Coordinates of C-alpha atoms and ligand atoms in Angstrom, one line a residue:
M26 CA 21.6 17.3 -15.1
E27 CA 24.8 17.1 -17.0
I28 CA 25.6 16.4 -20.8
T29 CA 27.8 13.0 -20.7
D30 CA 28.2 12.4 -24.2
V31 CA 27.6 13.9 -27.7
R32 CA 27.7 11.9 -31.0
T33 CA 26.0 11.3 -34.5
V34 CA 24.4 8.3 -36.0
K35 CA 24.8 8.5 -39.9
L36 CA 21.7 6.8 -41.9
S37 CA 21.8 6.2 -45.6
V38 CA 19.2 5.0 -48.0
A39 CA 19.6 4.1 -51.4
L40 CA 16.5 5.3 -53.7
D41 CA 14.6 3.3 -56.3
R42 CA 13.8 6.4 -58.5
P43 CA 16.3 9.4 -58.7
L44 CA 15.2 12.7 -57.7
G45 CA 15.9 15.2 -60.5
V46 CA 15.7 19.2 -59.9
S47 CA 16.9 21.9 -62.0
R48 CA 20.1 22.2 -64.3
D49 CA 20.1 18.2 -64.7
R50 CA 21.0 17.5 -61.0
E51 CA 19.4 14.4 -59.4
T52 CA 20.2 12.5 -56.5
D53 CA 19.9 8.6 -56.0
S54 CA 20.4 8.1 -52.2
R55 CA 19.6 10.1 -49.2
G56 CA 21.7 10.8 -46.0
A57 CA 21.3 11.8 -42.6
S58 CA 23.3 12.6 -39.6
I59 CA 21.3 12.3 -36.5
V60 CA 22.5 13.6 -33.1
V61 CA 22.4 12.0 -30.1
V62 CA 23.0 13.9 -26.8
E63 CA 23.2 11.9 -23.6
T64 CA 23.0 13.2 -20.1
D65 CA 23.7 11.9 -16.5
G66 CA 19.7 11.8 -15.6
G67 CA 19.4 9.3 -18.1
I68 CA 17.4 11.6 -20.7
Q69 CA 18.4 11.3 -24.3
G70 CA 17.9 14.1 -26.8
I71 CA 18.1 13.6 -30.7
G72 CA 18.3 16.1 -33.4
E73 CA 19.3 16.3 -37.0
G74 CA 21.9 18.5 -39.0
V75 CA 21.7 18.3 -42.7
G76 CA 24.5 18.6 -45.2
P77 CA 25.7 17.1 -48.5
E78 CA 27.7 14.5 -46.5
P79 CA 26.9 13.0 -43.1
S80 CA 30.5 12.4 -42.1
I81 CA 31.3 16.2 -42.2
T82 CA 28.5 16.6 -39.7
E83 CA 29.7 14.0 -37.8
R84 CA 33.4 15.6 -37.5
I85 CA 32.3 19.0 -36.5
V86 CA 29.5 17.5 -34.0
E87 CA 32.4 15.0 -32.2
E88 CA 35.2 17.0 -32.7
K89 CA 34.6 20.7 -32.5
Y90 CA 31.2 20.9 -30.2
A91 CA 31.2 17.8 -28.0
P92 CA 34.1 18.6 -26.1
R93 CA 33.1 22.3 -25.3
L94 CA 29.5 20.5 -24.0
L95 CA 30.5 17.7 -21.8
G96 CA 29.7 18.4 -18.3
E97 CA 27.2 21.4 -19.3
D98 CA 23.7 21.6 -18.3
P99 CA 21.6 20.8 -21.4
L100 CA 18.9 23.0 -20.4
D101 CA 20.8 26.2 -20.9
V102 CA 19.9 26.1 -24.4
E103 CA 20.9 29.9 -25.4
R104 CA 24.1 30.0 -23.8
L105 CA 25.3 26.6 -25.2
W106 CA 23.9 27.7 -28.8
S107 CA 26.0 31.1 -27.9
E108 CA 29.1 29.0 -27.1
M109 CA 28.6 27.1 -30.3
L110 CA 28.2 29.5 -32.8
T111 CA 29.2 33.1 -31.4
E112 CA 31.9 32.3 -29.6
D113 CA 33.4 31.2 -32.9
L114 CA 32.2 33.5 -35.3
Y115 CA 35.7 33.7 -37.1
W116 CA 35.0 30.4 -38.7
D117 CA 31.2 29.3 -38.6
R118 CA 29.0 32.1 -39.4
K119 CA 27.3 30.0 -42.3
G120 CA 27.7 26.6 -43.6
Q121 CA 28.4 23.3 -42.2
G122 CA 29.2 24.6 -38.8
V123 CA 26.1 26.3 -38.4
A124 CA 24.4 22.9 -39.6
A125 CA 25.9 20.8 -37.2
A126 CA 25.3 22.9 -34.0
S127 CA 21.6 23.1 -35.4
G128 CA 21.4 19.3 -34.8
I129 CA 22.9 19.7 -31.2
D130 CA 20.6 22.6 -30.6
I131 CA 17.3 20.2 -31.8
A132 CA 18.6 17.7 -29.6
L133 CA 18.9 20.0 -26.5
W134 CA 15.3 21.1 -27.3
D135 CA 14.6 17.5 -27.2
I136 CA 15.9 17.1 -23.6
A137 CA 14.1 20.1 -22.5
G138 CA 10.5 18.5 -23.5
K139 CA 11.7 15.5 -21.8
H140 CA 12.8 16.9 -18.4
Y141 CA 9.7 18.9 -18.3
D142 CA 7.4 15.7 -19.6
T143 CA 5.6 17.8 -22.3
P144 CA 6.1 18.1 -26.2
T145 CA 8.7 20.6 -27.2
Y146 CA 6.3 23.0 -29.1
R147 CA 4.6 23.7 -25.8
L148 CA 7.8 25.1 -24.4
L149 CA 8.4 27.4 -27.5
G150 CA 5.2 28.7 -27.3
G151 CA 2.4 26.0 -27.8
D152 CA 0.0 25.8 -30.5
T153 CA -0.6 29.1 -32.3
S154 CA -3.4 27.6 -34.4
G155 CA -5.4 26.2 -31.8
T156 CA -5.9 23.1 -33.7
G157 CA -3.4 20.6 -32.7
S158 CA -2.3 20.2 -36.2
L159 CA -0.5 21.9 -38.9
R160 CA -1.5 23.0 -42.5
A161 CA 0.7 20.9 -44.9
Y162 CA 1.7 20.8 -48.5
A163 CA 3.0 17.9 -50.3
S164 CA 6.6 18.1 -51.4
D165 CA 8.2 17.3 -53.7
L166 CA 7.6 16.6 -57.4
F167 CA 10.6 15.7 -59.2
W168 CA 11.6 16.0 -62.8
D169 CA 9.9 13.6 -65.1
V170 CA 7.9 13.8 -68.4
P171 CA 4.9 15.9 -67.7
E172 CA 2.4 12.9 -67.7
Q173 CA 4.0 11.2 -65.0
M174 CA 4.2 14.5 -62.8
A175 CA 0.7 15.2 -63.5
R176 CA -0.5 12.0 -62.2
R177 CA 1.4 12.5 -59.0
A178 CA 0.2 15.9 -58.5
G179 CA -3.0 14.7 -58.8
E180 CA -2.6 11.7 -56.3
Y181 CA -1.5 14.1 -53.5
S182 CA -4.4 16.5 -54.1
D183 CA -6.7 13.6 -54.2
R184 CA -5.1 12.5 -50.9
G185 CA -6.3 16.0 -49.2
F186 CA -3.2 18.2 -49.4
E187 CA -4.3 21.6 -50.6
A188 CA -1.2 22.5 -52.0
V189 CA 1.7 20.7 -54.0
K190 CA 5.3 21.6 -54.7
T191 CA 7.3 20.7 -57.8
H192 CA 10.7 21.2 -58.7
L193 CA 11.5 22.7 -62.2
G194 CA 13.9 24.7 -63.7
R195 CA 15.0 23.1 -67.1
G196 CA 13.9 25.9 -69.4
I197 CA 10.8 27.9 -69.8
D198 CA 9.6 25.5 -72.4
A199 CA 10.0 22.3 -70.7
D200 CA 8.8 23.8 -67.2
R201 CA 5.6 25.2 -69.0
E202 CA 4.7 22.1 -70.0
R203 CA 5.0 20.8 -66.5
V204 CA 3.3 23.7 -64.9
A205 CA 0.2 23.3 -67.5
A206 CA -0.3 19.5 -66.9
M207 CA 0.1 19.6 -63.1
Q208 CA -2.5 22.6 -62.6
A209 CA -5.1 20.8 -64.7
A210 CA -4.3 17.6 -62.4
I211 CA -4.7 19.0 -59.2
G212 CA -8.4 21.0 -59.4
D213 CA -8.4 23.6 -56.5
A214 CA -5.1 22.7 -54.9
E215 CA -2.2 25.2 -55.0
L216 CA 0.8 24.9 -57.1
M217 CA 4.3 25.5 -55.8
V218 CA 7.2 25.9 -58.1
D219 CA 10.8 25.5 -56.7
M220 CA 13.6 26.1 -59.4
N221 CA 16.6 25.0 -56.8
C222 CA 18.7 28.3 -57.7
G223 CA 18.5 27.3 -61.4
Y224 CA 18.3 30.7 -63.2
D225 CA 20.0 33.6 -63.5
I226 CA 17.8 36.9 -63.7
A227 CA 16.9 37.1 -67.4
D228 CA 15.6 33.7 -67.5
A229 CA 14.0 34.4 -64.0
R230 CA 12.0 37.2 -64.6
R231 CA 10.9 35.2 -68.0
V232 CA 9.9 32.1 -66.3
G233 CA 8.2 34.2 -63.6
R234 CA 6.0 35.8 -65.9
M235 CA 4.9 32.3 -67.4
L236 CA 4.6 31.1 -63.8
E237 CA 2.0 34.1 -63.2
E238 CA -0.1 33.0 -66.6
Y239 CA -0.7 30.0 -64.4
D240 CA -1.8 31.1 -61.3
V241 CA 1.2 29.7 -59.5
Y242 CA 1.3 29.9 -55.7
W243 CA 5.0 30.5 -54.9
Y244 CA 8.1 30.9 -56.8
E245 CA 10.8 29.1 -54.7
E246 CA 14.6 29.9 -55.4
P247 CA 14.6 31.3 -58.7
L248 CA 18.2 32.7 -58.1
S249 CA 21.1 31.8 -56.4
P250 CA 20.9 32.7 -52.8
Y251 CA 24.0 35.1 -53.2
D252 CA 21.7 37.5 -55.3
I253 CA 19.4 39.2 -52.7
E254 CA 19.1 42.2 -55.0
G255 CA 18.0 40.0 -57.7
L256 CA 15.3 38.2 -55.5
A257 CA 14.2 42.0 -54.5
E258 CA 14.1 43.1 -58.1
L259 CA 12.0 39.9 -59.1
R260 CA 9.6 40.5 -56.2
R261 CA 8.9 44.0 -57.2
E262 CA 8.5 43.1 -60.9
L263 CA 6.4 39.9 -60.4
D264 CA 3.0 39.2 -59.2
V265 CA 3.8 35.5 -58.1
P266 CA 5.2 35.6 -54.6
I267 CA 9.0 35.0 -53.9
A268 CA 9.9 32.0 -51.4
T269 CA 13.4 31.4 -50.2
G270 CA 15.7 30.9 -47.3
E271 CA 16.5 27.1 -47.2
N272 CA 20.3 28.1 -48.0
E273 CA 20.2 30.9 -45.5
Y274 CA 21.8 30.7 -42.2
T275 CA 20.9 32.4 -38.6
K276 CA 18.8 35.5 -37.6
W277 CA 21.5 37.6 -39.1
G278 CA 21.2 36.2 -42.9
F279 CA 17.6 36.5 -42.6
S280 CA 17.5 40.1 -41.2
D281 CA 19.3 40.8 -44.4
L282 CA 16.6 39.0 -46.8
F283 CA 13.9 40.9 -44.8
E284 CA 15.5 44.2 -44.7
A285 CA 16.3 43.7 -48.8
R286 CA 12.5 43.2 -49.1
A287 CA 13.7 40.3 -51.0
V288 CA 11.1 37.7 -50.0
D289 CA 7.2 36.8 -49.4
Y290 CA 7.5 33.4 -48.1
A291 CA 11.0 32.8 -45.8
M292 CA 12.0 28.9 -45.5
P293 CA 14.7 28.7 -42.9
D294 CA 15.6 25.0 -42.3
A295 CA 15.6 24.1 -38.7
M296 CA 18.7 21.7 -39.3
R297 CA 20.7 24.3 -40.9
C298 CA 19.7 27.9 -39.8
G299 CA 21.0 27.4 -36.2
G300 CA 18.2 25.0 -35.1
L301 CA 14.9 25.7 -32.9
T302 CA 16.9 28.4 -30.9
E303 CA 17.2 30.5 -34.3
M304 CA 14.1 29.1 -36.0
K305 CA 12.1 31.3 -33.2
K306 CA 13.9 34.4 -33.6
I307 CA 13.7 34.3 -37.4
G308 CA 9.6 33.5 -37.1
A309 CA 9.9 36.8 -35.1
L310 CA 11.6 38.5 -37.5
A311 CA 9.5 37.6 -40.3
E312 CA 6.4 38.4 -38.5
A313 CA 7.9 42.0 -38.0
S314 CA 8.9 42.3 -41.4
G315 CA 5.3 41.3 -42.9
V316 CA 6.9 38.1 -44.0
R317 CA 5.2 34.3 -44.0
F318 CA 7.0 31.7 -42.2
S319 CA 7.1 28.5 -44.3
P320 CA 10.1 26.3 -43.2
H321 CA 12.0 24.1 -45.5
C322 CA 12.2 20.7 -44.5
F323 CA 13.5 17.7 -46.4
A324 CA 15.0 15.4 -44.1
T325 CA 14.3 12.5 -41.4
G326 CA 11.5 12.2 -39.3
V327 CA 13.7 13.9 -36.5
G328 CA 14.1 17.2 -38.8
L329 CA 10.0 17.1 -39.4
A330 CA 9.3 16.7 -35.6
A331 CA 11.8 20.0 -34.9
T332 CA 10.0 21.8 -37.7
M333 CA 6.6 21.1 -36.6
A334 CA 7.6 22.3 -33.1
A335 CA 8.8 25.6 -34.6
A336 CA 5.9 25.9 -36.9
A337 CA 3.2 25.0 -34.4
S338 CA 4.8 27.8 -32.0
T339 CA 5.4 30.7 -34.3
P340 CA 2.6 33.3 -35.3
A341 CA 3.6 33.9 -38.9
F342 CA 3.7 30.1 -39.9
E343 CA 1.9 29.3 -42.9
W344 CA 2.6 26.0 -44.6
L345 CA 4.3 22.7 -43.1
E346 CA 6.7 20.9 -45.9
F347 CA 5.7 17.3 -45.8
D348 CA 7.6 14.7 -47.6
V349 CA 5.7 12.6 -49.5
T350 CA 8.2 10.5 -51.6
D351 CA 7.9 7.3 -49.2
N352 CA 10.9 8.3 -47.2
P353 CA 11.7 5.2 -45.1
L354 CA 13.1 7.6 -42.8
Q355 CA 10.2 9.6 -42.0
E356 CA 7.5 7.9 -40.0
A357 CA 9.7 5.2 -38.8
F358 CA 11.1 7.8 -36.1
F359 CA 7.6 8.8 -34.5
I360 CA 6.7 7.5 -31.3
D361 CA 2.8 8.3 -32.0
D362 CA 1.7 7.4 -35.4
L363 CA 2.1 10.0 -37.9
T364 CA -1.3 11.1 -38.5
V365 CA -1.9 13.2 -41.8
E366 CA -5.7 14.1 -42.6
D367 CA -7.1 16.7 -44.8
G368 CA -3.7 17.9 -45.5
R369 CA -3.0 18.3 -41.9
V370 CA -0.4 16.8 -39.9
A371 CA -1.2 16.2 -35.9
L372 CA 1.1 17.4 -33.4
P373 CA 2.7 14.9 -31.5
T374 CA 1.8 14.3 -28.0
E375 CA 4.8 12.7 -26.5
P376 CA 7.3 14.6 -24.3
G377 CA 10.1 16.3 -26.1
L378 CA 10.0 16.0 -30.1
G379 CA 8.1 12.8 -30.2
V380 CA 10.9 10.5 -32.0
S381 CA 13.3 8.1 -31.1
L382 CA 16.1 6.0 -32.4
T383 CA 13.9 3.0 -33.3
E384 CA 15.2 -0.5 -34.4
E385 CA 13.4 0.4 -37.9
V386 CA 15.8 3.5 -38.1
L387 CA 18.8 1.8 -37.1
E388 CA 18.7 -0.8 -40.1
Y389 CA 19.9 2.1 -42.2
A390 CA 22.7 3.3 -40.1
V391 CA 26.2 3.2 -41.5
E392 CA 29.8 3.5 -40.8
Ligands
MG409 MG1 13.7 24.3 -52.1

């Protein structure tokens, strides 16, 4: 089998309600770059690479990587990964180059599943839980008045999610009001808190102590991803576990985090960190370091399907991030119905990742 074409499809969705995070930042649209790899055998693989601007991913995929991949055997995934990412270590050790290659890597694993006629997670090691499903938390709650955030948090726990995540990070008093309201609304469910790198170490320490008072489940990205020592310091000082990793790349980046003992819940993003090939290795490093594996995923159904394949097959896996924001680009990709019951998401049964570029999805395609 040979690769005959590598291209991207850009998607864009305007949001009715902006999604607000720390430091007064918010977004009013969601974009995606879906990577499509065609083969001479007629099998098509799809993946996703995330970044701030789909057209950047498109240029890297189509101008940098596609010429290297045409004519190659798509089943030699490790060799093609090295071709994309270690042959060119002068330029793309982190950032958009790795994210674009992640989208291609995911598409190659989709092709492999279709070629061997089995769901991709089975090629990666099978279902470690033995349940055919993954434990998920509801993601995410965005900035609003405390009453609204509490109401939504309560809706998610009522739907059966055992954990709910929220974005905070706009000062200790405003954060405290919202944590108190949400904890009161979700009963026995757990509350995870994501600061999106919104604090410096002094404020992160004070806010972390406040989160301890409310028995928060994890404290996500309190600091800049550059400050690994600061994360390690917080982890030593606080009882609330530290989660981070969505802004980290490759096994080498995660190895630094683990060696510094800076994280309790590692959150690699399959669409950024180097694809499924790298997710498996980061999962193994996490296991060897006594770190829990809870991948970051806030993307389309393609990214979710890829994340599920990595999560299912990784022994250190703890929680799947499941987008509950009525994202029209999530369910529309799945060939089987996307089934969520009692806070668990069923693994797809179709060969490959179980997703495809449906007509419903292509309604969101943009030039
Ligand atoms: Mg996050």
